[in-house]
XYZ file of C-alpha atoms in Angstrom:
692
model
C 97.297 6.705 -50.099
C 96.105 5.588 -46.747
C 94.386 8.292 -44.683
C 94.927 8.067 -40.954
C 91.681 8.231 -38.992
C 91.328 10.856 -36.267
C 90.878 9.893 -32.641
C 87.263 11.241 -32.595
C 86.211 9.093 -35.521
C 87.702 6.018 -33.851
C 85.758 6.718 -30.668
C 82.429 7.067 -32.568
C 82.956 3.805 -34.447
C 83.777 2.011 -31.195
C 80.647 3.395 -29.569
C 78.423 2.278 -32.470
C 79.996 -1.170 -32.457
C 79.410 -1.468 -28.692
C 75.726 -0.564 -28.997
C 75.289 -3.155 -31.751
C 76.893 -5.800 -29.590
C 74.691 -4.877 -26.590
C 71.510 -5.066 -28.737
C 72.516 -8.459 -30.132
C 73.263 -9.740 -26.628
C 69.857 -8.565 -25.390
C 68.145 -10.317 -28.278
C 70.053 -13.483 -27.457
C 69.047 -13.149 -23.781
C 65.414 -12.625 -24.789
C 65.515 -15.685 -27.022
C 67.149 -17.618 -24.238
C 64.418 -16.443 -21.756
C 61.674 -17.417 -24.192
C 63.245 -20.789 -24.678
C 63.572 -21.239 -20.945
C 59.990 -20.099 -20.408
C 58.783 -22.665 -22.908
C 60.521 -25.252 -20.828
C 58.855 -23.938 -17.600
C 55.538 -25.323 -16.305
C 52.348 -23.482 -17.441
C 51.683 -22.101 -13.937
C 55.033 -20.316 -13.886
C 54.431 -18.985 -17.401
C 51.039 -17.588 -16.328
C 52.566 -15.980 -13.253
C 55.243 -14.368 -15.419
C 52.635 -12.928 -17.783
C 50.648 -11.517 -14.868
C 53.816 -9.888 -13.479
C 54.453 -8.301 -16.872
C 50.885 -6.923 -16.954
C 51.283 -5.471 -13.473
C 54.561 -3.877 -14.487
C 52.767 -2.086 -17.336
C 50.388 -0.449 -14.790
C 46.838 -1.233 -13.617
C 43.987 -0.472 -16.021
C 40.767 1.388 -14.926
C 37.869 -1.074 -14.932
C 34.104 -0.987 -14.529
C 34.337 -2.043 -10.876
C 36.723 0.820 -10.195
C 34.243 3.260 -11.739
C 31.401 1.872 -9.636
C 33.440 2.089 -6.445
C 34.496 5.613 -7.299
C 30.863 6.645 -7.948
C 29.615 5.092 -4.681
C 32.435 6.729 -2.793
C 31.598 10.138 -4.244
C 27.922 9.736 -3.366
C 28.800 8.769 0.211
C 31.195 11.695 0.603
C 28.639 14.159 -0.816
C 25.901 12.714 1.405
C 28.144 12.958 4.456
C 29.090 16.520 3.571
C 25.455 17.589 3.088
C 24.461 15.905 6.365
C 27.172 17.759 8.261
C 26.203 20.998 6.523
C 22.506 20.503 7.325
C 23.222 19.816 10.998
C 25.551 22.790 11.193
C 23.150 25.328 9.652
C 20.771 27.368 11.825
C 17.433 25.639 12.359
C 15.530 28.605 10.932
C 17.442 28.645 7.628
C 15.204 26.203 5.654
C 12.115 28.174 6.697
C 13.857 31.425 5.767
C 14.737 30.047 2.298
C 11.161 28.830 1.734
C 9.711 32.187 2.762
C 11.995 33.932 0.287
C 10.726 31.606 -2.468
C 7.014 31.329 -1.645
C 6.370 34.242 0.671
C 5.395 34.043 4.356
C 4.249 30.588 5.426
C 0.916 30.124 7.214
C 1.071 29.154 10.847
C 0.627 25.422 11.545
C -2.930 24.666 12.710
C -1.837 24.145 16.317
C -0.157 27.563 16.490
C -3.076 29.247 14.734
C -5.718 27.770 17.041
C -3.696 28.468 20.173
C -3.663 32.146 19.151
C -7.458 31.907 18.851
C -7.647 30.629 22.412
C -8.422 26.950 21.744
C -6.876 24.390 24.092
C -6.989 20.671 24.784
C -10.290 19.404 26.122
C -11.355 15.954 24.968
C -8.892 13.035 25.204
C -7.800 11.749 21.797
C -7.335 8.130 20.677
C -5.570 7.261 17.397
C -6.394 3.999 15.592
C -3.771 3.241 12.900
C -4.565 1.439 9.678
C -3.080 -1.551 7.945
C 0.750 -1.713 7.628
C 1.381 1.673 9.299
C 1.818 0.272 12.826
C 5.160 -1.153 13.926
C 5.604 -4.854 14.781
C 8.424 -6.260 16.925
C 9.787 -9.722 17.686
C 9.236 -11.327 21.089
C 10.098 -14.922 20.200
C 11.585 -16.382 17.058
C 13.519 -19.062 15.271
C 17.334 -19.426 15.481
C 17.725 -17.372 12.298
C 16.329 -14.376 14.210
C 18.904 -14.395 17.013
C 19.663 -10.895 18.243
C 16.311 -9.447 17.135
C 14.439 -9.613 20.438
C 12.113 -6.578 20.595
C 13.576 -5.252 17.353
C 11.157 -4.041 14.709
C 10.392 -6.498 11.943
C 7.896 -4.052 10.438
C 8.376 -0.307 10.363
C 11.531 1.657 11.017
C 14.390 0.939 8.645
C 13.176 -2.506 7.474
C 16.814 -3.549 7.622
C 16.069 -7.206 8.309
C 14.334 -7.596 4.946
C 17.666 -7.045 3.228
C 19.868 -8.844 5.736
C 17.856 -12.082 6.046
C 14.810 -11.969 3.766
C 13.629 -15.570 4.137
C 13.923 -15.414 7.904
C 11.990 -12.133 7.907
C 9.179 -13.626 5.830
C 9.027 -16.726 7.999
C 8.391 -14.535 11.039
C 5.911 -12.183 9.321
C 3.826 -15.058 7.927
C 0.892 -16.290 10.005
C -0.373 -19.868 10.202
C -2.476 -20.618 7.125
C -4.951 -22.705 9.130
C -5.477 -20.656 12.289
C -4.523 -17.149 11.150
C -2.372 -16.826 14.299
C 1.346 -17.132 15.092
C 3.181 -20.207 13.835
C 4.670 -22.366 16.563
C 7.764 -20.833 18.139
C 7.144 -17.309 16.790
C 5.671 -14.297 18.572
C 5.468 -10.975 16.725
C 3.609 -8.250 18.596
C 2.572 -4.625 17.985
C 4.831 -1.824 19.196
C 3.151 0.207 21.939
C 2.957 3.950 22.553
C 2.791 6.920 20.203
C 5.996 5.724 18.518
C 4.101 2.712 17.186
C 2.846 4.677 14.201
C 4.132 8.257 14.365
C 6.566 7.452 11.547
C 6.304 4.511 9.154
C 9.981 4.796 8.218
C 12.633 7.412 9.006
C 11.439 10.723 7.562
C 8.057 9.324 6.428
C 5.443 10.595 8.874
C 2.021 9.070 9.489
C 0.675 10.479 12.771
C 3.663 12.654 13.746
C 2.411 15.949 12.257
C -1.040 15.600 13.829
C 0.512 14.696 17.205
C 2.784 17.749 17.045
C -0.128 20.099 16.290
C -2.202 18.606 19.101
C 0.734 19.183 21.437
C 0.739 22.855 20.446
C -2.727 23.322 21.999
C -1.813 21.458 25.179
C -2.042 17.732 24.474
C 0.487 15.245 25.827
C 0.689 11.504 26.411
C -1.708 11.587 29.363
C -4.558 12.628 27.047
C -3.359 11.054 23.775
C -3.249 7.309 23.100
C -2.182 5.197 20.130
C -4.439 2.113 19.973
C -1.809 -0.132 18.400
C -2.863 -3.627 17.335
C -1.542 -6.390 15.100
C -3.023 -5.295 11.781
C -2.361 -8.717 10.216
C -4.966 -10.507 12.348
C -8.729 -10.620 12.081
C -10.228 -8.010 14.360
C -11.658 -10.612 16.710
C -8.300 -12.419 16.862
C -6.607 -9.246 18.119
C -8.806 -9.716 21.175
C -8.377 -13.483 21.420
C -4.575 -13.310 21.265
C -3.587 -9.879 22.597
C -6.703 -8.546 24.361
C -6.361 -5.431 22.200
C -10.064 -4.579 22.302
C -10.263 -5.036 26.084
C -7.224 -2.836 26.607
C -8.693 -0.156 24.334
C -11.953 -0.234 26.330
C -10.077 0.135 29.632
C -7.913 2.951 28.256
C -10.890 4.965 27.019
C -12.675 4.534 30.347
C -9.571 5.712 32.225
C -9.068 8.711 29.916
C -12.662 9.853 30.408
C -12.326 9.496 34.170
C -9.014 11.352 34.427
C -10.150 14.202 32.146
C -13.042 15.216 34.334
C -15.677 13.315 32.425
C -14.846 14.682 28.966
C -15.655 12.090 26.325
C -13.034 10.762 23.914
C -12.520 11.823 20.296
C -11.432 8.738 18.326
C -9.444 9.246 15.117
C -9.087 6.088 13.000
C -7.108 6.109 9.748
C -7.642 3.815 6.757
C -8.444 0.243 7.885
C -8.503 1.556 11.442
C -12.004 2.854 10.610
C -13.204 -0.721 10.093
C -11.361 -1.893 13.204
C -13.018 0.766 15.347
C -16.429 0.061 13.800
C -15.921 -3.533 14.959
C -14.966 -2.216 18.406
C -18.174 -0.160 18.664
C -20.263 -3.323 18.400
C -17.860 -5.499 20.410
C -17.875 -3.133 23.405
C -21.679 -3.194 23.603
C -22.094 -6.941 23.074
C -22.305 -9.282 26.068
C -19.351 -11.478 26.996
C -17.773 -13.763 25.967
C -18.117 -12.628 22.340
C -18.168 -8.940 23.269
C -16.816 -6.560 25.886
C -19.968 -6.406 28.017
C -20.082 -2.606 28.159
C -23.812 -2.451 27.599
C -25.940 -0.526 25.068
C -25.078 2.928 26.468
C -21.281 2.531 26.733
C -20.539 4.494 23.531
C -22.959 7.241 24.543
C -21.122 7.671 27.849
C -17.563 7.547 26.522
C -17.299 8.774 22.905
C -17.853 12.319 21.674
C -16.892 11.768 18.026
C -15.403 9.287 15.596
C -13.380 11.075 12.912
C -12.624 8.546 10.180
C -9.688 9.621 7.998
C -9.600 7.977 4.545
C -11.710 5.111 5.818
C -12.460 2.293 3.332
C -15.897 1.820 4.891
C -17.225 -0.032 1.838
C -13.912 -1.637 0.880
C -11.352 -0.962 -1.840
C -11.032 -2.759 -5.197
C -7.246 -2.937 -4.846
C -7.676 -5.217 -1.808
C -9.172 -7.810 -4.145
C -6.395 -7.329 -6.716
C -3.764 -7.855 -4.028
C -5.310 -11.159 -2.938
C -6.069 -12.351 -6.473
C -2.770 -11.614 -8.209
C -0.517 -9.961 -5.588
C -0.497 -6.749 -7.579
C -2.209 -3.452 -8.110
C -1.423 -0.490 -10.336
C 2.179 0.080 -9.244
C 3.273 -3.564 -9.378
C 1.562 -4.059 -12.731
C 3.475 -1.084 -14.117
C 6.749 -2.436 -12.701
C 6.034 -5.755 -14.415
C 5.508 -3.976 -17.721
C 8.716 -1.950 -17.411
C 10.856 -4.952 -16.429
C 9.087 -8.085 -17.719
C 9.867 -11.228 -15.749
C 11.887 -9.523 -13.010
C 9.219 -9.822 -10.327
C 8.560 -13.433 -11.304
C 12.203 -14.450 -11.255
C 14.270 -15.884 -8.439
C 15.893 -12.778 -6.940
C 18.301 -13.440 -4.090
C 16.637 -16.840 -3.711
C 13.121 -15.382 -3.654
C 10.357 -15.582 -6.259
C 9.240 -12.069 -5.429
C 5.513 -12.001 -6.202
C 4.930 -15.597 -5.150
C 6.522 -14.957 -1.771
C 4.575 -11.717 -1.429
C 1.348 -13.615 -2.060
C 2.346 -16.399 0.318
C 2.868 -13.876 3.122
C -0.048 -11.512 2.497
C -2.570 -14.313 2.071
C -2.007 -15.171 5.712
C -2.758 -11.569 6.749
C -6.478 -12.073 7.245
C -7.165 -8.394 7.910
C -6.652 -7.748 4.182
C -10.005 -9.450 3.577
C -11.776 -6.823 5.681
C -11.313 -4.408 2.763
C -12.831 -6.550 0.004
C -15.619 -4.410 -1.547
C -18.843 -4.614 0.481
C -22.418 -4.154 -0.614
C -22.218 -6.179 -3.810
C -23.857 -4.889 -6.974
C -26.198 -2.654 -4.975
C -23.284 -0.354 -4.111
C -20.698 -0.976 -6.822
C -22.913 -1.623 -9.857
C -23.123 -4.560 -12.246
C -22.288 -5.327 -15.869
C -24.583 -2.555 -17.127
C -24.308 0.288 -14.623
C -22.266 1.823 -11.829
C -22.739 4.852 -9.568
C -19.754 6.655 -11.118
C -20.898 6.259 -14.731
C -19.988 9.307 -16.784
C -16.919 10.083 -14.667
C -13.972 11.406 -16.648
C -10.377 11.929 -15.572
C -10.556 15.634 -16.248
C -13.877 17.242 -15.390
C -12.849 20.288 -17.372
C -13.454 18.220 -20.498
C -17.134 17.752 -19.604
C -19.964 20.120 -20.225
C -22.008 21.008 -17.112
C -24.927 18.828 -18.261
C -22.596 15.887 -18.812
C -21.442 16.026 -15.183
C -24.964 15.137 -14.130
C -24.311 11.665 -15.459
C -25.483 11.125 -18.998
C -26.442 7.556 -19.708
C -24.653 5.571 -22.354
C -25.918 5.854 -25.899
C -27.731 2.767 -27.134
C -26.911 1.887 -30.721
C -26.357 -1.073 -33.001
C -22.631 -1.280 -32.229
C -21.665 -4.120 -29.862
C -19.564 -1.554 -27.965
C -21.392 0.740 -25.532
C -20.670 4.358 -26.425
C -20.679 7.116 -23.825
C -22.032 10.680 -24.195
C -18.769 11.874 -25.798
C -18.642 9.198 -28.477
C -16.005 7.126 -26.664
C -16.240 3.516 -25.415
C -18.251 3.483 -22.211
C -16.470 2.828 -18.904
C -18.143 -0.123 -17.191
C -16.892 0.427 -13.648
C -19.306 -2.200 -12.355
C -17.259 -4.859 -14.107
C -14.706 -5.067 -11.323
C -12.689 -7.670 -13.248
C -12.742 -8.116 -17.017
C -10.586 -10.589 -18.911
C -9.466 -8.603 -21.935
C -10.212 -5.023 -22.942
C -12.977 -6.247 -25.250
C -14.912 -7.657 -22.294
C -14.569 -4.294 -20.551
C -16.124 -2.214 -23.349
C -18.582 -4.566 -25.072
C -22.255 -4.334 -24.228
C -23.415 -7.003 -21.790
C -25.447 -8.767 -24.474
C -22.394 -8.903 -26.729
C -20.322 -10.391 -23.883
C -22.957 -13.091 -23.312
C -23.110 -13.838 -27.049
C -19.330 -14.082 -27.211
C -19.327 -16.462 -24.248
C -21.859 -18.743 -25.974
C -19.757 -18.925 -29.103
C -16.476 -19.675 -27.338
C -15.201 -23.228 -27.172
C -12.757 -24.453 -24.562
C -10.307 -27.235 -25.300
C -10.183 -29.667 -22.402
C -6.817 -29.797 -20.720
C -6.748 -31.921 -17.622
C -3.153 -31.056 -16.735
C -2.745 -30.243 -13.067
C -0.689 -27.125 -12.491
C 0.834 -28.829 -9.462
C 3.423 -31.008 -11.132
C 5.378 -31.312 -7.963
C 6.085 -29.197 -4.941
C 6.514 -25.457 -5.181
C 8.453 -25.546 -1.934
C 7.764 -22.713 0.442
C 6.186 -20.426 -2.179
C 2.897 -22.309 -1.963
C -0.007 -19.986 -2.837
C -2.917 -22.420 -3.526
C -2.739 -21.567 -7.227
C -0.558 -24.562 -8.049
C -3.427 -26.841 -7.010
C -5.576 -25.621 -9.921
C -5.961 -27.483 -13.218
C -5.327 -25.481 -16.371
C -8.989 -26.152 -17.126
C -9.854 -24.133 -14.020
C -7.635 -21.248 -15.073
C -9.136 -21.161 -18.560
C -12.663 -21.496 -17.193
C -12.151 -18.524 -14.846
C -10.895 -16.384 -17.725
C -13.607 -17.544 -20.131
C -16.353 -16.035 -17.980
C -15.004 -12.636 -19.099
C -16.500 -10.324 -16.426
C -16.902 -10.375 -12.651
C -18.935 -7.852 -10.682
C -18.716 -7.019 -6.973
C -21.012 -9.883 -5.937
C -18.774 -12.353 -7.791
C -15.475 -11.418 -6.125
C -15.867 -13.523 -2.974
C -16.828 -16.575 -5.045
C -13.839 -16.021 -7.322
C -11.475 -15.854 -4.344
C -13.141 -18.914 -2.861
C -12.258 -20.794 -6.046
C -8.599 -19.773 -6.268
C -7.828 -19.579 -2.529
C -10.199 -21.884 -0.616
C -8.225 -21.987 2.649
C -7.928 -18.223 2.708
C -11.661 -17.790 2.221
C -12.596 -20.361 4.861
C -11.017 -18.027 7.410
C -12.334 -14.983 5.564
C -15.977 -15.956 5.588
C -15.767 -16.936 9.250
C -14.707 -13.389 10.124
C -16.139 -10.996 7.541
C -19.452 -10.211 5.884
C -19.584 -8.546 2.459
C -23.273 -8.097 1.680
C -26.232 -5.897 2.631
C -28.483 -6.880 5.533
C -32.142 -7.296 4.633
C -33.260 -7.248 8.270
C -30.828 -5.870 10.840
C -32.974 -7.282 13.640
C -32.154 -10.805 12.493
C -30.145 -12.486 15.309
C -27.481 -13.666 12.847
C -26.224 -10.077 12.544
C -25.217 -10.132 16.203
C -22.254 -12.328 15.232
C -18.869 -10.583 15.090
C -18.351 -11.395 11.389
C -20.829 -8.613 10.537
C -19.543 -5.924 12.915
C -17.053 -4.254 10.551
C -19.481 -4.099 7.604
C -21.494 -0.880 7.987
C -24.227 -2.365 5.763
C -24.719 -5.330 8.099
C -24.650 -3.628 11.474
C -26.268 -0.806 13.429
C -24.518 2.266 14.756
C -24.371 2.381 18.586
C -27.215 3.762 20.638
C -25.443 7.112 21.047
C -27.532 10.078 19.856
C -24.881 12.614 20.923
C -21.982 10.848 19.192
C -20.831 12.476 15.949
C -19.392 10.541 13.015
C -17.123 12.179 10.438
C -15.942 10.869 7.074
C -12.788 12.863 6.270
C -10.928 12.030 3.051
C -9.040 13.429 0.099
C -10.269 13.533 -3.469
C -9.143 14.711 -6.878
C -6.646 11.878 -7.461
C -7.240 8.982 -9.905
C -8.023 5.928 -7.774
C -8.243 2.269 -8.776
C -11.814 1.078 -9.404
C -11.754 -1.939 -11.746
C -9.204 -4.089 -13.578
C -8.572 -5.729 -16.925
C -6.815 -9.077 -16.525
C -5.199 -11.665 -18.739
C -3.918 -15.195 -18.256
C -0.192 -15.226 -17.551
C 1.879 -16.585 -20.447
C 4.079 -18.514 -18.029
C 3.557 -22.282 -17.907
C 5.376 -22.653 -14.601
C 2.945 -24.346 -12.232
C 4.222 -22.263 -9.316
C 3.619 -18.893 -11.005
C 0.522 -16.789 -10.441
C -1.676 -17.542 -13.480
C -3.450 -14.167 -13.683
C -2.060 -10.694 -14.089
C -3.266 -7.178 -14.889
C -3.085 -6.529 -18.633
C -1.000 -3.370 -18.801
C -1.434 -3.215 -22.575
C -5.102 -2.330 -22.036
C -4.543 1.358 -22.271
C -6.693 3.660 -24.214
C -9.374 5.999 -25.217
C -12.479 5.315 -23.174
C -15.150 7.395 -21.476
C -13.516 6.935 -18.075
C -9.833 6.743 -17.297
C -8.314 3.479 -18.492
C -4.573 3.258 -18.076
C -2.339 0.228 -17.801
C -5.223 -2.206 -17.364
C -6.832 -0.175 -14.554
C -9.982 1.954 -14.654
C -9.722 4.976 -12.354
C -12.320 7.100 -10.573
C -12.141 9.968 -8.103
C -10.604 9.277 -4.705
C -7.465 9.580 -2.608
C -5.303 7.254 -4.747
C -6.226 4.252 -2.568
C -9.872 4.546 -1.466
C -12.533 5.629 -3.991
C -14.535 8.619 -2.766
C -17.696 6.490 -2.972
C -16.325 4.057 -0.368
C -14.982 6.767 1.935
C -17.993 9.101 1.891
C -21.235 7.298 0.998
C -22.103 6.001 4.486
C -21.825 9.443 6.088
C -23.671 11.111 3.231
C -26.720 8.836 3.088
C -27.147 5.602 5.148
C -25.904 7.263 8.356
C -27.467 10.667 7.634
C -30.399 11.210 9.954
C -32.512 8.450 11.465
C -32.284 5.387 9.221
C -32.337 1.633 9.733
C -28.517 1.785 9.954
C -28.587 4.741 12.385
C -31.649 4.261 14.610
C -30.278 6.576 17.347
C -30.011 9.470 14.838
C -26.317 10.187 15.481
C -25.027 13.141 13.455
C -22.788 12.357 10.475
C -20.701 14.671 8.312
C -18.726 14.421 5.081
C -15.613 16.598 4.839
C -13.679 16.330 1.558
C -10.209 17.801 1.024
C -9.392 18.700 -2.559
C -5.904 17.463 -3.397
C -3.209 20.002 -4.204
C 0.367 18.774 -4.751
C 3.319 20.445 -3.014
C 4.141 23.832 -4.492
C 7.886 23.128 -4.367
C 10.415 20.619 -3.105
C 10.902 22.504 0.147
C 7.250 21.874 1.029
C 7.897 18.140 1.416
C 4.753 16.034 1.011
C 2.536 19.107 1.025
C 0.153 20.832 3.413
C -2.869 20.454 1.102
C -2.420 16.862 0.015
C -5.444 14.607 -0.354
C -3.404 11.448 -0.829
C -4.283 8.470 1.367
C -1.374 8.834 3.809
C -0.102 12.336 3.026
C -3.478 13.752 4.056
C -2.277 13.214 7.625
C -0.225 16.386 7.081
C -3.075 18.362 5.496
C -3.471 21.622 7.443
C -7.216 21.901 6.797
C -7.871 18.369 8.057
C -5.682 18.899 11.124
C -7.517 22.135 11.905
C -10.893 20.365 11.734
C -9.662 17.649 14.096
C -8.200 20.130 16.583
C -11.414 22.157 16.677
C -13.518 19.061 17.403
C -11.011 17.876 20.030
C -11.219 21.282 21.730
C -15.002 21.052 21.955
C -16.498 22.222 18.659
C -19.324 20.298 16.970
C -19.592 19.188 13.371
C -21.968 22.035 12.572
C -19.588 24.571 14.116
C -16.712 23.514 11.856
C -18.937 23.902 8.791
C -20.969 20.692 8.416
C -20.681 18.854 5.109
C -18.095 20.003 2.551
C -18.239 18.088 -0.737
C -16.298 18.714 -3.956
C -16.818 15.372 -5.710
C -19.908 13.977 -7.439
C -20.816 12.005 -4.308
C -24.405 13.393 -4.225
C -25.000 12.212 -7.805
C -23.510 8.769 -7.134
C -25.542 8.393 -3.951
C -28.810 9.071 -5.757
C -28.083 6.241 -8.192
C -27.616 3.675 -5.423
C -30.959 2.083 -4.627
C -30.314 1.047 -1.024
C -33.257 0.610 1.318
C -32.739 3.053 4.184
């Protein structure tokens, strides 16, 4: 019996059959498309695949994440900037007062309430690198930069055109002056060094506080100069010394006869010391002011963080283009600073540029072993990073314990810190007794290797190192230790052209007889141990500096493992880190100071050789030491701190600013408190056997 299908069942079967036919037709079309695509050229096939990927939707990639992150940072930064500018000006101070309590008045406000006002004109003398430099003439690559800052400000040109920037900042390696077709000159006015970079003050805080007791540009002057040049070349090229002499004379005249208070910072102390002798000396070498010029025009010289006896890190910068921070960066990212970054071999280019800045040599340690010690002793012997670890008797400077061990042991049973060994090749050479070092040197054998490091041209990263044989490099390292008296000879060996200019312009020793006519030459004028103070009995000299911060004193080096003839062959051995009597960290021995200048260099001259009537101070000018114990900022809102003793941040130290304002308003050194010493400077000074 045949059952008749219902109309609904017929419709469902027809629908199912239709779907099957459609699916089969699509499969046939797909096969046909694939066959056609196989017949198409590869370019069309690739395009088709890309279109299919796009149709599936774009995927989130690493670049998208980076762009999103940068965009968020920019938006947040913009929002915070708008918010900061929109808030009341008193809000940050209100927030800080709620956190820390009422803030003390700035020194200028405090002293104005006491009734102190501007009296003596003030002259600022900036140090190395803190003064702005601008372009007056340049190469085609510097188009559009006329009178734009190449140094200071935003430093934008370093990133935009680094090789062009370095070409214009580099001086001639023969003359120490501008290369042909280039003129870079110091920025003038207070803006030359008020800020080093946006938001990073140098002189701005001091200028503001002086303004609060009545100072303005008519009785304040920034003695800007090109800090790259030798001090005498600033006169030969720019007449900087002559213009400073004329300015001081005019300021004294227009202030009713009130003498000038001069405030040098850092290397500016050496520059002004040179000026003091230049202005007295007869022309043409000097300014022709006569022997009483300083007595008639200068009330006080207030040296802030002055490297009067040099700084060890100046040698390290010339020798290997590094100091503590760069050595640490090398250890964290090995090879990065020696690689070709954006077309620049970073350290080699840094050395190429800075070795033409002859003023750097003015800060090579002065006084030789008499001041800095030798292989067996140093003034700071017994210093420890934390004085709280020392017993009171130990702070008086216990001598090292003599025993059979080849390693000198200090009073606490730790390897002795030989600060007098300014450079040691290997940690062993830094801690062994001197006799053991000499014995080791006798037993060492050196394999001759006559290969010249210069196996071609190093292009424009020439640093004089590539002219050395490997024998020379090994011979330098095999000597093991170098003391202060050896540093100039070591630089003469690795950088002869640099030192030809250096020894024509600087003296680094101690004068036996200051009446010897040779010391009338300008090369001795910035070395306080080779020159006399001016004939100015009423002039006061201040040494103002921070202390309480570990400061570089000596270095442990090694030979670079790189065989590239254009690389710097020596580097600080950051693996030399350990338990010693002093403070050895990352290949650097530290002592007390302001993080840049050891306290011995900043304070010794004012404490002893210039104190009273001595052969260095025949006119018996008064000298004072004022130390400022470092205290870091209490919180983020305090910025760089009001009690900082750091080399640059001390320029915002309220206690230092108050001392300066009191002297500028007429007070004497005795009236502000005389000497104030926290460090072991008296102990160190007694150990130095300098004929006074």
